[in-house]
Amino acid sequence: MSKQAQIKAVRGMNDILPSQSSLWLEVERVCANVFSRNGYQQIRTPIIESTHLFARSIGSDTDIVSKEMYTFDDRNGDSLTLRPEGTACVVRAGIENGLFYNQQQRLWYTGPMFRHERPQKGRYRQFHQVGVECYGWTTPDIEAEVLSMVSQVFKALGLTRTELQINSLGDADTRERYRAALVEYLSGYKDKLDEDSQRRLSTNPLRILDSKNQDVQALLEEAPSILDFLSERSVESFSRLQRYLQALDIAFTVNPRLVRGLDYYNDTVFEFINAEFGAQSTVCGGGRYDRMVEQLGGKPTPGFGFGMGLERLIQILQEQDAPISRQTSAPDVYLVSVGDLAREQALQLQVALVQAGHSVQCFMGDGSMKNQFKRADKSAAALALIVGEQEAEAQTVSIKPLRRTKTPLEQQTVAQKDVANIVTNLLESL
Ligand code: ATP
Ligand code: MG
């Protein structure tokens, strides 16, 4: 028989292994808590959407739509796409389910996204985002609320050294006038632009500001600033946002070259950047998109939101050695049991302890007392609970501290029916 070739995961798509998943769960829990306490409700949309949705919302000259989407025909010949981002999906769901009719919405989502990019540190083909979207407000107070939530999440996670950059892209008129000025400036340096930027000079010049090419970035130093083209209303709104951020004690810098990689934004855009993380330094990005709902067939509804990359967030937490990244999966209690009656009781004790809110690992299979204690030590549990043959007969359990404790704990034997309460008290006193 020939040896079968080993099947590997698809390039750029990662398994999240048990050693990592407790940190993932913790990060997701922190996000869910912060969002729900601020009055946001979760929305869950399918991972696959009709291809038109992204072509119509993200913009056909963006990297995502022009070269990164996982698009395929299903068995009916319909063109479908694995979602590359969440906003268009939420807008589609909102329109379809009437969420925008005379209502304001504060929503959040989480899940995998798919982009056919070159895999490297912080950049994968399947990656995960949590995101927030708000509908029905044109004022910058909602923007401050959303930015404040990101900052609350970072604080709760212990993430430091993350810089907030903000910019305003103004309205359609601003961008039209700015586009002309930028094209005029860059046309003088056409031969210094890379191929992508040369092409964009005629298709979508603002996207040149988003170029990752160092030479192009150097040219842009002297380029006109979009902030000089804003309407009075945009200026007012942008400065109100800045006042709110100051009141919230959220540090920020204004970066007039920040445009973001998607075409749908207007007025406020922002990114949270962790410079130490190298080229893939943006952890979270978003902005205002007041035209998208209408563009996708809904009645005009302003929107504001962000997407946050969980792989990047988690890698940064680990690189910064944030306490949360040292999550252990050590149980509170390890249950040792010898003999069949003891095992039966151990299974019952496990239920009682879990119901009392403790985490428990129960030895399974055949093993001597010595063997089981080795496992108990290895588990790093705080307490071992022992049901030997004698304890099983007497319906008792011996409790043995495994870790050195502030006040030394003696081994004690207690009735099985009392063990959950006693363990609760012991763990509190450790
Ligand atoms: P970048 O400029 O780094 O390509 P982007 O502008 O394409 O980011 P968005 O579409 O705004 O990013 O997505 C929001 C966040 O999702 C990013 O800030 C990043 O943290 C994360 N993200 C985007 N693409 C990837 C990817 N391919 N792999 C991992 N995370 C990603
Ligand atoms: Mg990108």
XYZ file of C-alpha atoms and ligand atoms in Angstrom:
462
model
C 0.000 0.000 0.000
C 1.410 3.403 -0.909
C 1.810 5.943 1.856
C -0.936 8.572 1.700
C 0.252 12.167 1.372
C -0.408 14.149 4.528
C -3.234 16.641 4.180
C -2.310 20.091 5.424
C -4.344 23.167 6.300
C -4.873 25.628 3.442
C -1.989 28.129 3.175
C -2.576 31.195 5.314
C -5.287 29.507 7.389
C -4.392 28.577 10.944
C -5.547 26.154 13.578
C -6.037 27.753 16.966
C -4.602 25.061 19.204
C -5.545 24.239 22.808
C -2.493 26.081 24.156
C -3.807 29.276 22.516
C -7.540 28.943 22.796
C -7.943 30.012 26.424
C -6.396 33.375 25.545
C -8.695 33.637 22.515
C -11.738 32.899 24.670
C -10.629 35.452 27.230
C -10.114 38.165 24.610
C -13.509 37.417 23.077
C -15.105 37.471 26.517
C -13.566 40.881 27.322
C -14.827 42.310 24.009
C -18.331 40.887 24.482
C -18.484 42.305 28.018
C -17.311 45.780 27.072
C -19.700 45.958 24.124
C -22.755 44.657 25.946
C -22.162 46.899 28.964
C -22.078 49.864 26.588
C -25.453 48.833 25.175
C -24.354 47.015 22.012
C -26.086 43.865 20.750
C -24.459 41.100 18.759
C -25.451 40.343 15.174
C -24.461 37.114 13.391
C -24.491 36.970 9.623
C -23.516 34.136 7.238
C -19.874 33.690 6.266
C -20.816 33.510 2.574
C -22.585 36.308 0.727
C -23.501 37.119 -2.828
C -20.409 38.501 -4.612
C -22.286 41.669 -5.689
C -22.529 42.761 -2.061
C -18.786 43.322 -1.738
C -18.265 44.610 -5.265
C -20.926 47.275 -4.645
C -19.877 48.369 -1.161
C -16.112 47.993 -0.766
C -15.219 49.491 -4.157
C -13.987 47.698 -7.258
C -10.546 49.334 -7.274
C -9.671 48.266 -3.726
C -7.140 45.473 -3.155
C -9.851 43.406 -1.526
C -12.265 43.371 -4.449
C -9.704 43.462 -7.255
C -7.486 40.620 -6.073
C -8.175 39.214 -2.612
C -11.656 37.716 -2.568
C -12.413 33.998 -2.320
C -15.109 33.918 -4.999
C -16.651 30.814 -6.483
C -19.761 29.642 -8.333
C -22.016 27.373 -6.311
C -23.873 24.441 -7.834
C -26.568 26.744 -9.207
C -23.981 28.909 -10.906
C -24.504 31.817 -8.463
C -21.348 33.799 -7.713
C -20.663 33.688 -3.956
C -17.826 35.098 -1.847
C -16.375 34.199 1.541
C -16.770 37.475 3.422
C -13.573 39.570 3.382
C -14.944 41.979 6.024
C -17.988 42.453 8.208
C -19.480 45.878 7.527
C -21.114 45.131 4.174
C -22.655 41.968 5.648
C -24.155 43.839 8.595
C -25.547 46.524 6.291
C -27.079 43.865 4.038
C -28.668 42.128 7.048
C -29.898 45.443 8.465
C -31.611 46.469 5.234
C -33.099 43.030 4.655
C -34.508 42.796 8.186
C -35.724 46.379 8.516
C -33.270 47.249 11.298
C -32.811 50.783 9.979
C -36.486 51.802 9.826
C -36.822 54.711 12.252
C -34.388 52.984 14.551
C -30.904 53.537 15.759
C -28.736 50.465 16.155
C -25.670 49.659 18.191
C -24.307 46.338 16.914
C -21.208 44.161 17.213
C -20.043 40.977 15.531
C -17.182 38.529 15.552
C -15.968 35.790 13.250
C -13.588 34.702 10.522
C -12.877 36.804 7.407
C -11.130 35.656 4.228
C -8.678 37.505 2.000
C -6.246 35.996 -0.474
C -3.223 38.031 0.656
C 0.425 37.015 0.927
C 0.645 35.240 4.295
C 3.160 36.735 6.729
C 3.281 37.756 10.372
C -0.044 39.396 11.252
C -1.465 38.734 7.782
C -3.359 35.555 7.004
C -5.913 34.294 4.512
C -8.405 33.379 7.181
C -8.289 35.804 10.081
C -10.733 36.884 12.773
C -12.256 40.222 13.532
C -14.485 41.648 16.170
C -16.291 44.680 14.903
C -18.783 47.315 15.941
C -21.296 49.132 13.727
C -23.701 51.941 14.698
C -26.533 53.238 12.556
C -28.611 56.373 12.744
C -26.227 58.994 14.143
C -24.416 61.714 12.178
C -22.848 63.337 15.250
C -19.324 62.753 16.606
C -20.556 61.756 20.076
C -21.248 58.243 18.788
C -17.758 58.202 17.266
C -16.270 59.047 20.654
C -18.358 56.306 22.275
C -17.082 53.725 19.778
C -13.449 54.810 20.125
C -13.878 54.764 23.875
C -15.008 51.134 23.692
C -11.830 50.169 21.822
C -9.823 51.905 24.486
C -11.839 50.116 27.216
C -11.085 46.776 25.535
C -7.349 47.569 25.366
C -7.328 48.630 29.022
C -9.149 45.499 30.134
C -6.669 43.363 28.187
C -3.661 45.270 29.500
C -2.578 46.266 25.987
C -0.217 49.240 26.057
C 1.700 51.384 23.565
C -1.149 51.530 21.067
C -1.539 54.844 19.293
C -4.817 56.200 17.960
C -4.597 58.088 14.667
C -7.598 59.967 13.315
C -8.371 61.883 10.143
C -11.329 63.388 8.363
C -12.047 62.614 4.721
C -14.860 65.176 4.568
C -17.822 64.875 2.220
C -17.976 63.984 -1.473
C -17.252 67.566 -2.527
C -14.162 67.730 -0.299
C -12.797 64.531 -1.710
C -13.437 65.661 -5.293
C -11.546 68.908 -4.785
C -8.796 67.195 -2.812
C -8.485 64.475 -5.454
C -7.802 67.120 -8.113
C -5.153 68.781 -5.943
C -3.476 65.467 -5.135
C -3.431 64.385 -8.790
C -1.908 67.705 -9.764
C 0.812 67.317 -7.124
C 1.600 63.661 -7.860
C 1.545 64.105 -11.648
C 4.775 66.052 -11.208
C 6.418 62.872 -9.827
C 4.743 60.284 -12.006
C 7.978 58.426 -12.853
C 8.768 58.081 -9.138
C 5.490 56.309 -8.392
C 5.292 52.514 -8.332
C 3.106 50.711 -10.850
C 0.102 50.417 -8.516
C 0.169 54.093 -7.641
C 0.566 55.145 -11.284
C -2.539 53.204 -12.148
C -4.416 54.665 -9.173
C -3.493 58.175 -10.239
C -6.210 57.840 -12.854
C -8.569 55.353 -11.146
C -8.543 56.181 -7.411
C -5.820 58.662 -6.411
C -6.786 58.870 -2.719
C -5.829 55.240 -2.329
C -2.225 56.221 -3.129
C -2.107 57.745 0.368
C -2.634 54.197 1.680
C 0.387 52.857 -0.270
C 2.763 50.709 1.767
C 5.660 51.653 -0.586
C 8.272 53.703 1.332
C 9.305 55.808 -1.698
C 5.695 56.713 -2.391
C 5.197 57.573 1.293
C 8.246 59.866 1.122
C 6.745 61.704 -1.855
C 3.531 62.195 0.065
C 5.265 64.143 2.847
C 4.893 67.343 0.851
C 1.514 66.537 -0.694
C -1.510 68.755 -0.017
C -3.482 67.860 3.139
C -7.133 66.872 2.932
C -7.772 68.818 6.146
C -7.364 72.052 4.161
C -10.288 71.037 1.952
C -12.909 70.248 4.607
C -16.267 72.020 4.722
C -17.148 74.075 7.782
C -19.489 71.320 8.965
C -16.778 68.642 8.703
C -14.247 70.835 10.510
C -16.723 71.464 13.304
C -17.588 67.823 13.647
C -13.940 66.733 13.585
C -12.971 69.202 16.280
C -15.926 68.146 18.442
C -14.686 64.552 18.212
C -11.258 65.706 19.351
C -12.755 67.527 22.324
C -14.669 64.389 23.351
C -11.507 62.286 23.076
C -9.647 64.748 25.267
C -12.455 64.634 27.822
C -12.191 60.834 27.782
C -8.429 61.065 28.225
C -7.829 59.107 25.026
C -4.534 60.164 23.421
C -4.587 60.569 19.636
C -2.731 62.145 16.740
C -4.257 63.628 13.595
C -2.773 61.961 10.512
C -4.003 63.764 7.370
C -2.736 60.921 5.158
C -4.847 58.239 6.829
C -7.413 57.070 4.247
C -8.006 53.356 4.995
C -8.134 50.615 2.407
C -11.848 50.648 1.647
C -13.654 53.179 -0.510
C -16.818 53.627 1.494
C -15.685 56.036 4.217
C -16.512 59.734 4.687
C -15.568 62.217 7.412
C -13.956 60.494 10.422
C -11.572 57.578 9.837
C -9.220 56.095 12.417
C -6.686 53.389 13.172
C -5.181 52.022 16.359
C -1.531 51.289 15.613
C 1.092 49.324 17.494
C 4.317 50.475 15.871
C 6.486 47.810 17.522
C 4.577 45.145 15.640
C 6.243 46.025 12.315
C 4.546 46.346 8.938
C 1.244 44.805 10.040
C 0.886 47.333 12.817
C -2.791 48.283 12.565
C -4.811 46.426 15.163
C -8.098 48.155 14.606
C -9.445 50.444 11.906
C -12.702 52.023 10.942
C -14.661 55.154 10.283
C -17.866 56.758 9.152
C -19.776 55.467 6.149
C -22.913 57.538 5.666
C -23.658 56.448 2.099
C -23.304 52.698 2.211
C -26.818 51.791 3.353
C -28.297 53.812 0.512
C -25.730 52.440 -1.926
C -26.882 48.932 -1.065
C -30.545 49.789 -1.594
C -31.671 50.921 1.876
C -32.979 54.322 2.844
C -30.172 56.790 3.663
C -28.790 55.850 7.099
C -25.500 57.069 8.548
C -23.080 54.416 9.813
C -19.937 54.333 11.913
C -17.824 51.355 12.952
C -14.573 49.452 13.103
C -12.980 46.061 12.567
C -10.338 44.758 14.952
C -7.946 41.962 13.977
C -7.845 39.313 16.692
C -4.693 37.533 15.469
C -2.761 40.802 15.627
C -4.269 41.766 18.963
C -3.372 38.401 20.484
C 0.156 38.372 19.036
C 0.800 41.840 20.447
C -0.487 40.814 23.873
C 1.916 37.878 23.785
C 4.851 39.972 22.576
C 4.179 42.512 25.337
C 3.886 39.612 27.769
C 0.657 41.104 29.094
C -0.536 39.215 32.197
C -3.642 38.085 30.347
C -1.463 36.291 27.787
C -0.139 34.048 30.546
C -3.550 32.406 30.851
C -3.275 28.920 32.231
C -5.829 26.225 31.925
C -4.999 24.825 35.378
C -8.133 23.474 37.065
C -9.095 24.441 40.620
C -9.447 20.840 41.614
C -7.984 17.497 40.498
C -10.039 14.443 41.424
C -8.146 11.274 42.277
C -10.189 8.092 42.695
C -9.282 4.427 43.083
C -11.798 1.623 42.598
C -15.053 1.509 40.739
C -17.315 2.788 43.536
C -14.872 5.664 44.078
C -14.902 6.511 40.355
C -18.705 6.585 40.393
C -18.610 9.032 43.290
C -15.852 11.069 41.664
C -18.067 11.564 38.613
C -20.851 12.817 40.915
C -18.461 15.076 42.824
C -17.254 16.567 39.548
C -20.814 17.635 38.707
C -21.353 19.146 42.155
C -18.070 21.067 42.017
C -18.686 22.360 38.504
C -22.169 23.488 39.533
C -20.578 25.346 42.444
C -18.475 27.243 39.900
C -15.158 25.403 40.110
C -13.084 23.924 37.324
C -12.373 20.270 37.810
C -10.291 17.608 36.166
C -11.183 14.041 37.008
C -8.673 11.227 36.484
C -10.061 8.742 33.955
C -8.920 5.262 33.026
C -6.777 2.916 35.092
C -4.056 4.285 37.314
C -2.482 3.709 40.714
C -2.787 6.365 43.428
C 0.852 7.330 42.763
C 0.265 7.641 39.056
C -2.845 9.767 39.616
C -0.998 12.104 41.990
C 1.659 12.683 39.356
C -1.076 13.802 36.975
C -2.623 15.977 39.680
C 0.714 17.747 40.213
C 1.188 18.177 36.478
C -2.277 19.717 36.121
C -1.193 22.576 38.427
C -4.529 22.355 40.244
C -4.763 24.084 43.608
C -6.337 21.138 45.408
C -6.394 17.379 44.998
C -9.557 15.591 46.102
C -9.013 11.949 46.878
C -11.608 9.225 46.948
C -9.852 5.964 47.858
C -11.609 2.722 48.700
C -12.057 3.718 52.368
C -13.427 7.149 51.510
C -15.815 5.575 49.015
C -17.215 3.251 51.701
C -17.598 6.138 54.167
C -18.846 8.610 51.493
C -16.063 11.009 52.380
C -13.323 12.702 50.421
C -9.817 13.791 51.433
C -8.715 17.256 50.435
C -5.007 17.875 49.901
C -3.517 21.229 48.939
C -1.119 20.847 46.002
C 0.358 24.324 45.946
C 2.088 26.088 48.755
C -0.458 28.415 50.307
C -0.184 31.637 52.318
C -1.642 29.968 55.410
C -0.562 26.314 55.475
C -3.456 23.962 54.827
C -3.660 20.550 56.422
C -5.005 17.564 54.596
C -8.556 16.958 55.820
C -11.283 14.432 55.276
C -14.853 15.691 54.870
C -18.266 14.319 53.956
C -18.860 14.182 50.209
C -22.104 16.139 50.526
C -20.214 19.093 52.057
C -17.263 19.097 49.717
C -18.455 21.762 47.240
C -18.935 24.347 50.026
C -15.689 23.466 51.740
C -13.757 23.715 48.470
C -15.337 27.126 47.805
C -14.133 28.379 51.182
C -10.695 26.838 50.820
C -10.125 28.318 47.383
C -11.135 31.748 48.644
C -8.644 31.522 51.478
C -5.695 30.460 49.282
P -3.939 46.413 6.497
O -3.690 47.822 6.113
O -3.040 45.927 7.582
O -4.001 45.497 5.314
P -6.746 46.760 6.333
O -6.879 48.210 6.144
O -6.840 45.882 5.133
O -5.399 46.407 7.140
P -9.336 46.406 7.560
O -9.958 45.907 6.332
O -9.716 47.734 8.041
O -7.743 46.274 7.465
O -9.550 45.341 8.736
C -9.480 45.722 10.105
C -8.415 44.948 10.848
O -8.431 43.565 10.525
C -7.004 45.360 10.512
O -6.649 46.511 11.218
C -6.207 44.154 10.963
O -5.997 44.164 12.356
C -7.124 43.034 10.605
N -6.723 42.426 9.317
C -6.988 42.875 8.064
N -6.500 42.036 7.146
C -5.902 41.021 7.831
C -5.224 39.815 7.450
N -5.076 39.476 6.179
N -4.744 39.014 8.433
C -4.901 39.330 9.737
N -5.543 40.431 10.149
C -6.033 41.274 9.227
Mg -5.413 45.092 3.885
